[in-house]
XYZ file of C-alpha atoms in Angstrom:
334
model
C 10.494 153.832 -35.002
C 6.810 154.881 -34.257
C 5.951 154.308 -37.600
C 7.884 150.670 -38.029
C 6.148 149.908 -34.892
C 2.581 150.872 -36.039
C 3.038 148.841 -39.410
C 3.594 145.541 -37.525
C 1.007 145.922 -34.680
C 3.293 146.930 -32.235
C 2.352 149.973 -31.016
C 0.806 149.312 -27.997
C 1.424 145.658 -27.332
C 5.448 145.915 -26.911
C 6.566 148.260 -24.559
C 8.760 148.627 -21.375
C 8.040 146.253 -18.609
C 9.105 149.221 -16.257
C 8.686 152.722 -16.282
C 11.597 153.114 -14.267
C 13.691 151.750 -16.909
C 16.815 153.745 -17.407
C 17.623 156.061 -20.446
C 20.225 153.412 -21.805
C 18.319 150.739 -21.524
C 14.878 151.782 -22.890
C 17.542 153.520 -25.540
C 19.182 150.008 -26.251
C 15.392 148.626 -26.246
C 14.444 151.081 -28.917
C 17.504 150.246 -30.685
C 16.248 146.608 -31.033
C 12.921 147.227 -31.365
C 13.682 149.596 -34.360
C 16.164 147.072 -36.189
C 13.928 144.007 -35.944
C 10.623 146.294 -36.988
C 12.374 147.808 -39.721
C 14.248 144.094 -41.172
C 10.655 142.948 -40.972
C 9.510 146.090 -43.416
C 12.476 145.657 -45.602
C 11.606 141.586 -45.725
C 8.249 142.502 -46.995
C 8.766 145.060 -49.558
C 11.646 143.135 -51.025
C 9.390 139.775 -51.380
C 6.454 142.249 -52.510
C 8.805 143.256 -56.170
C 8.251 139.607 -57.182
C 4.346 140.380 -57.274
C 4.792 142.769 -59.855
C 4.390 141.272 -62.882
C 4.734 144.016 -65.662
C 8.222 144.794 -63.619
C 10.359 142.051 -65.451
C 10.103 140.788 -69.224
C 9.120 136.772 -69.904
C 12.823 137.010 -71.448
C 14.224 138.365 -68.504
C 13.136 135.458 -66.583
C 14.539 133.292 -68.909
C 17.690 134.959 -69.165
C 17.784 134.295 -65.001
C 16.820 130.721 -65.604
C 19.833 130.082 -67.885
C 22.346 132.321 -65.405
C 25.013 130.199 -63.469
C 24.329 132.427 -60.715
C 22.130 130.760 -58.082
C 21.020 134.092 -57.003
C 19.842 134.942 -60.294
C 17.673 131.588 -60.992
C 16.180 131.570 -57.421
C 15.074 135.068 -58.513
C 13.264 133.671 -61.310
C 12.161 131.187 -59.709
C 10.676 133.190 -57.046
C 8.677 135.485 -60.117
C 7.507 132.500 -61.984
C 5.868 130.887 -58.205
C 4.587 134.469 -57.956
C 2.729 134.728 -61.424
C 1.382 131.026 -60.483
C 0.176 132.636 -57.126
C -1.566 135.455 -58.732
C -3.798 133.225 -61.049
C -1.154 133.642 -64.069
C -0.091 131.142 -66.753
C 3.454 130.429 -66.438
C 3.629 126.974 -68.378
C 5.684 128.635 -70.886
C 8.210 128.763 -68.814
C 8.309 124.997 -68.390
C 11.547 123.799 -70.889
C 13.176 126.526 -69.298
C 12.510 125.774 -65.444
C 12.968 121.733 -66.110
C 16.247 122.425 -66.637
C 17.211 123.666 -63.310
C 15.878 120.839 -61.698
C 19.621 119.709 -61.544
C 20.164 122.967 -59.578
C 22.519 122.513 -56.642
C 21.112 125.224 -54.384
C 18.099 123.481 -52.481
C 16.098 126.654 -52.464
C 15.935 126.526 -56.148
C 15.263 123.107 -56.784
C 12.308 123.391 -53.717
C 10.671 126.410 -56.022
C 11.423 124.539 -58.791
C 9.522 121.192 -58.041
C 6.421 123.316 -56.761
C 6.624 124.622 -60.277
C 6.792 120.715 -61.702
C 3.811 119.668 -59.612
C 1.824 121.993 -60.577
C 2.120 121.526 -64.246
C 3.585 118.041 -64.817
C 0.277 116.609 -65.756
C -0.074 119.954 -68.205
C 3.029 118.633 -69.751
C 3.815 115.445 -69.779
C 6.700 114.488 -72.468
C 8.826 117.520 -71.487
C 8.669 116.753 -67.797
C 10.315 113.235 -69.169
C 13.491 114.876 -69.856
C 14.156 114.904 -66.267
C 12.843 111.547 -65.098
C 16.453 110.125 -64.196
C 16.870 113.503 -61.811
C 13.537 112.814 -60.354
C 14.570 109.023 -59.931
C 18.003 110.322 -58.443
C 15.780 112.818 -56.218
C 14.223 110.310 -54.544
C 17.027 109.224 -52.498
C 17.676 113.041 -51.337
C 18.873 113.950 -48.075
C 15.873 116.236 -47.727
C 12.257 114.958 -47.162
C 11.168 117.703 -48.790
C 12.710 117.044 -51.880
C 11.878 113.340 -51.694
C 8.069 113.538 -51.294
C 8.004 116.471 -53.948
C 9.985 114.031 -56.490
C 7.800 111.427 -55.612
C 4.714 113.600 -56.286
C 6.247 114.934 -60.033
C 6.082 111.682 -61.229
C 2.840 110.306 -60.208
C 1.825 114.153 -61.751
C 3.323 112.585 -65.023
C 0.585 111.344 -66.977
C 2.114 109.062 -68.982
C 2.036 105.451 -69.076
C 5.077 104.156 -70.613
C 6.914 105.222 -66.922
C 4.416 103.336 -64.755
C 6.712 100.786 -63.939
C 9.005 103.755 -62.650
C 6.034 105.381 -60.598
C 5.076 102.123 -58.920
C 8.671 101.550 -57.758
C 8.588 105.033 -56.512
C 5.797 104.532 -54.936
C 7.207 101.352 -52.987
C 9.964 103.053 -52.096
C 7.873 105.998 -50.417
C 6.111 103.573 -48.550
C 8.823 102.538 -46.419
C 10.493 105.823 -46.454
C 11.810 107.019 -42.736
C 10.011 110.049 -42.923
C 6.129 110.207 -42.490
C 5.739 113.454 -45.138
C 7.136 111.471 -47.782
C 5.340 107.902 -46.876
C 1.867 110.132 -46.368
C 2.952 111.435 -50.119
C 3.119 108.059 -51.703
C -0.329 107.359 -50.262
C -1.125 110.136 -51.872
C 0.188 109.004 -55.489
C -1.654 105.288 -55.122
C -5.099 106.933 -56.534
C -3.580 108.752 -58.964
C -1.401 105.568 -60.920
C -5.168 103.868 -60.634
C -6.594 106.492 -62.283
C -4.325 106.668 -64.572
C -3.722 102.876 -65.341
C -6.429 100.928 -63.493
C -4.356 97.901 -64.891
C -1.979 98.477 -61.842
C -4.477 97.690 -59.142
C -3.054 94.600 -57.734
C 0.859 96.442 -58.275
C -0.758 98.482 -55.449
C -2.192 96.617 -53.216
C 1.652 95.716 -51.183
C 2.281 99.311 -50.698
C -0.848 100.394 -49.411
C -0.938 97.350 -47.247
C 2.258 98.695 -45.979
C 1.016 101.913 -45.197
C -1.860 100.600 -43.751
C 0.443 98.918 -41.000
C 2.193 102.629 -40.461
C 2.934 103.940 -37.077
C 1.981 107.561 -37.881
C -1.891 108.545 -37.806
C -1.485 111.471 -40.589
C -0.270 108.554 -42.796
C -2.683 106.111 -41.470
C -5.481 108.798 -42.834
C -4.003 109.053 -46.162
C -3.735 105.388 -46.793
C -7.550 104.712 -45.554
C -8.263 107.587 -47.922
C -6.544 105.856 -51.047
C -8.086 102.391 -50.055
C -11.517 103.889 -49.790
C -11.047 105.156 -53.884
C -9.774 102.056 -54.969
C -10.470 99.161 -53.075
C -13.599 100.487 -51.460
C -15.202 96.803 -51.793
C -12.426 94.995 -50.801
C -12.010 94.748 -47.311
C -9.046 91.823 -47.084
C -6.890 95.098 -46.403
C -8.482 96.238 -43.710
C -8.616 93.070 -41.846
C -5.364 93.146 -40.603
C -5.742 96.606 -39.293
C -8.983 96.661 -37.682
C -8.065 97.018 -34.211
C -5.371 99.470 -35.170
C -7.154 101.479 -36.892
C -10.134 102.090 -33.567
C -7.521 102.695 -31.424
C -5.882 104.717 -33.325
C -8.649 107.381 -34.104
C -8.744 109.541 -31.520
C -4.973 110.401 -32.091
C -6.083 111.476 -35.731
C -6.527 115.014 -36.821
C -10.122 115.739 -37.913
C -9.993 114.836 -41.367
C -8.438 111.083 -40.719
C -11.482 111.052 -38.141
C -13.868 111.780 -40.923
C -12.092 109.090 -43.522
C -11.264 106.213 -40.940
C -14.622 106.547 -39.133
C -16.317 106.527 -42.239
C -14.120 103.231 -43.456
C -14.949 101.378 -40.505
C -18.976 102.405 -40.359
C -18.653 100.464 -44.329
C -16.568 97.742 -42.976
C -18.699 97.266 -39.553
C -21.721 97.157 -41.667
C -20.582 94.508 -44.021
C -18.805 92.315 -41.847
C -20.808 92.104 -38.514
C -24.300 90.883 -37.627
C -26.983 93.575 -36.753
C -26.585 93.915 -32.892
C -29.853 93.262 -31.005
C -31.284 94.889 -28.218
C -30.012 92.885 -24.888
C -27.996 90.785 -26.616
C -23.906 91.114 -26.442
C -22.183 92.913 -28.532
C -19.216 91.268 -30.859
C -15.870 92.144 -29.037
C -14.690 94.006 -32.164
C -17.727 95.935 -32.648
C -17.630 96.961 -29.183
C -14.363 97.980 -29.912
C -15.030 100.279 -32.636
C -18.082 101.974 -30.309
C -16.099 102.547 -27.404
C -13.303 104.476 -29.991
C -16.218 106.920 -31.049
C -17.410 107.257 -28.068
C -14.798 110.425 -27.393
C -15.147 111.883 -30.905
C -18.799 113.362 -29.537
C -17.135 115.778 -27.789
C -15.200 117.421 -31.131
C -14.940 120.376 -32.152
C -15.624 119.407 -36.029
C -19.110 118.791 -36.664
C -18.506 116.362 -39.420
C -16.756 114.239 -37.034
C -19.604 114.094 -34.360
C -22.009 113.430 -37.504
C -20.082 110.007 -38.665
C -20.025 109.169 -34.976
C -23.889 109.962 -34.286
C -23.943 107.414 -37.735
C -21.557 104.641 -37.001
C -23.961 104.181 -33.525
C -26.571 104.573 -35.723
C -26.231 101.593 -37.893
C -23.979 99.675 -35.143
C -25.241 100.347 -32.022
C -28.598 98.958 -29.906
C -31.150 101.772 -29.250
C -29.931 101.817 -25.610
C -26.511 103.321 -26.085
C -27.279 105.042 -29.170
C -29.820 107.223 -26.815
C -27.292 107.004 -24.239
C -24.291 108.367 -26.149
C -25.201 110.029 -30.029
C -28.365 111.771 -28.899
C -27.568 114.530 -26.832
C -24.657 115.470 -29.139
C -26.932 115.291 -32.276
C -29.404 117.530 -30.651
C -26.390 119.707 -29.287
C -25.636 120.045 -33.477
C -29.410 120.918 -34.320
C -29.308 123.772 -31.819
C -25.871 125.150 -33.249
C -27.053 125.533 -36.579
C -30.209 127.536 -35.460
């Protein structure tokens, strides 16, 4: 027990409340203790076989893969995520792990579309074989298995099934879950990069996303507007106000991409305030939406505020507001 104990950190942070506890019950709270501490061991050793990689022969993985037994592909599956994990090339385990993407055990088919995204763009043509499971995928139950679907074939790097991404893509967008709608955000860069023909087949589901409720997918969709329509700011029109009041319910990284859309967008789109002169209602807007990102914790954050008051803001607030915080920043990186 002392030794369970001491391998999880337990050894002097989980003890009796009492010392007056009675034998059976401090026995029945070693009991417990012991169990849990030793499941936890056996949890880790077990997982720790699948790091072994001279332990089980490329053919014996394969021989897994092709088993009927779910317990014998999710082993395989589990090796193969583990070789990827350790810096190892698996890809030649791809024809063989495509196939299970039909799998009717969700813990295999998770494991095996982690596999798929990370080498779908590696191999393209076989990753076709399965395009009418991904298509079925994309109605799954699961969110999880939706957004990975949906990120397998923008990972495809193949043309000919644009037309197929694109609808996938629209689909996404007004998917009820906000994991798979912030994925399909995430796919609109990479159909422009890969076909740059498909710009304006973009533009209605990012304007979509643009309009979302959630501000994790609100960041993403900024994100892929800012790498392809980065110019264009008849998106971002609509969303103006949404967008300021929206940022400081944002994690840090949508603060960093929305605050650095709108410092482009402010710039372009309103007259240079002057000193005693009133400011333009949105503009005014967008300052008083900074105004409580001085005080976070991210530094990159409080840099694109000191910036967007800056280039926005009259002298008088920007000493007001973005100078103490700027020198605050100096002095921390002493």
């Amino acid at each position: 027990l002392a030794s369970g104990m001491k391998i999880l950190g337990w050894e002097s942070t989980q003890t009796p409340r009492s010392t007056s506890m009675s034998s059976s019950s401090t026995s029945r709270w070693e009991d417990t203790i012991g169990s849990y501490a030793f499941a936890q061991i056996g949890a880790v050793l077990s997982d720790a076989q699948y790091f072994e990689s001279g332990m089980v022969r490329p053919e014996d993985i394969r021989r897994q893969l092709d088993s009927k037994a779910t317990k014998d592909k999710l082993e395989a599956m589990k090796r193969i995520v583990a070789l990827i994990s350790l810096g190892k090339d698996a890809s030649t385990f791809f024809p063989d792990v495509v196939k299970n993407v039909v799998a009717s055990s969700l813990d295999v088919k998770k494991l095996v579309y982690l596999y798929l995204v990370h080498y779908a763009e590696q191999q393209p043509d076989t990753a076709l074989l399965a395009i009418n499971t991904f298509q079925k995928d994309l109605s799954d139950p699961s969110q999880l298995i939706r957004a990975l679907a949906l990120r397998v074939l923008s990972s495809i790097r193949v043309k000919i099934i644009m037309q197929i991404v694109l609808m996938a893509i629209s689909k996404g967008a007004r998917d009820s879950s906000p994991y798979v709608r912030k994925t399909a955000a995430y796919a609109i860069p990479k159909v422009y990069q890969l076909d740059p023909t498909c710009r304006d087949a973009l533009v209605e589901p990012l304007a979509t996303l643009l309009k979302d409720r959630s501000t994790s997918v609100l960041g993403s969709a900024v994100a892929a507007h800012q790498e392809i329509f980065v110019d264009d700011y008849s998106l971002l029109h609509p969303v103006y106000r949404k967008l300021c009041n929206s940022l400081i319910d944002m994690d840090e990284w949508g603060q960093q991409i929305v605050l650095q859309a709108l410092l482009f967008y402010a710039r372009a789109n309103f007259a240079e305030p002057k000193q005693g002169e009133k400011l333009d209602s949105d503009l005014e807007l967008l300052l008083k939406s900074t105004t409580p990102l001085f005080r976070c914790k991210s530094s990159a954050v409080v840099l694109l505020a000191v910036a967007v008051f800056y280039h926005l803001a009259p002298y008088d607030l920007f000493d007001k507001f973005a100078m103490k915080p700027l020198v605050r920043l100096l002095y921390a990186t002493e």
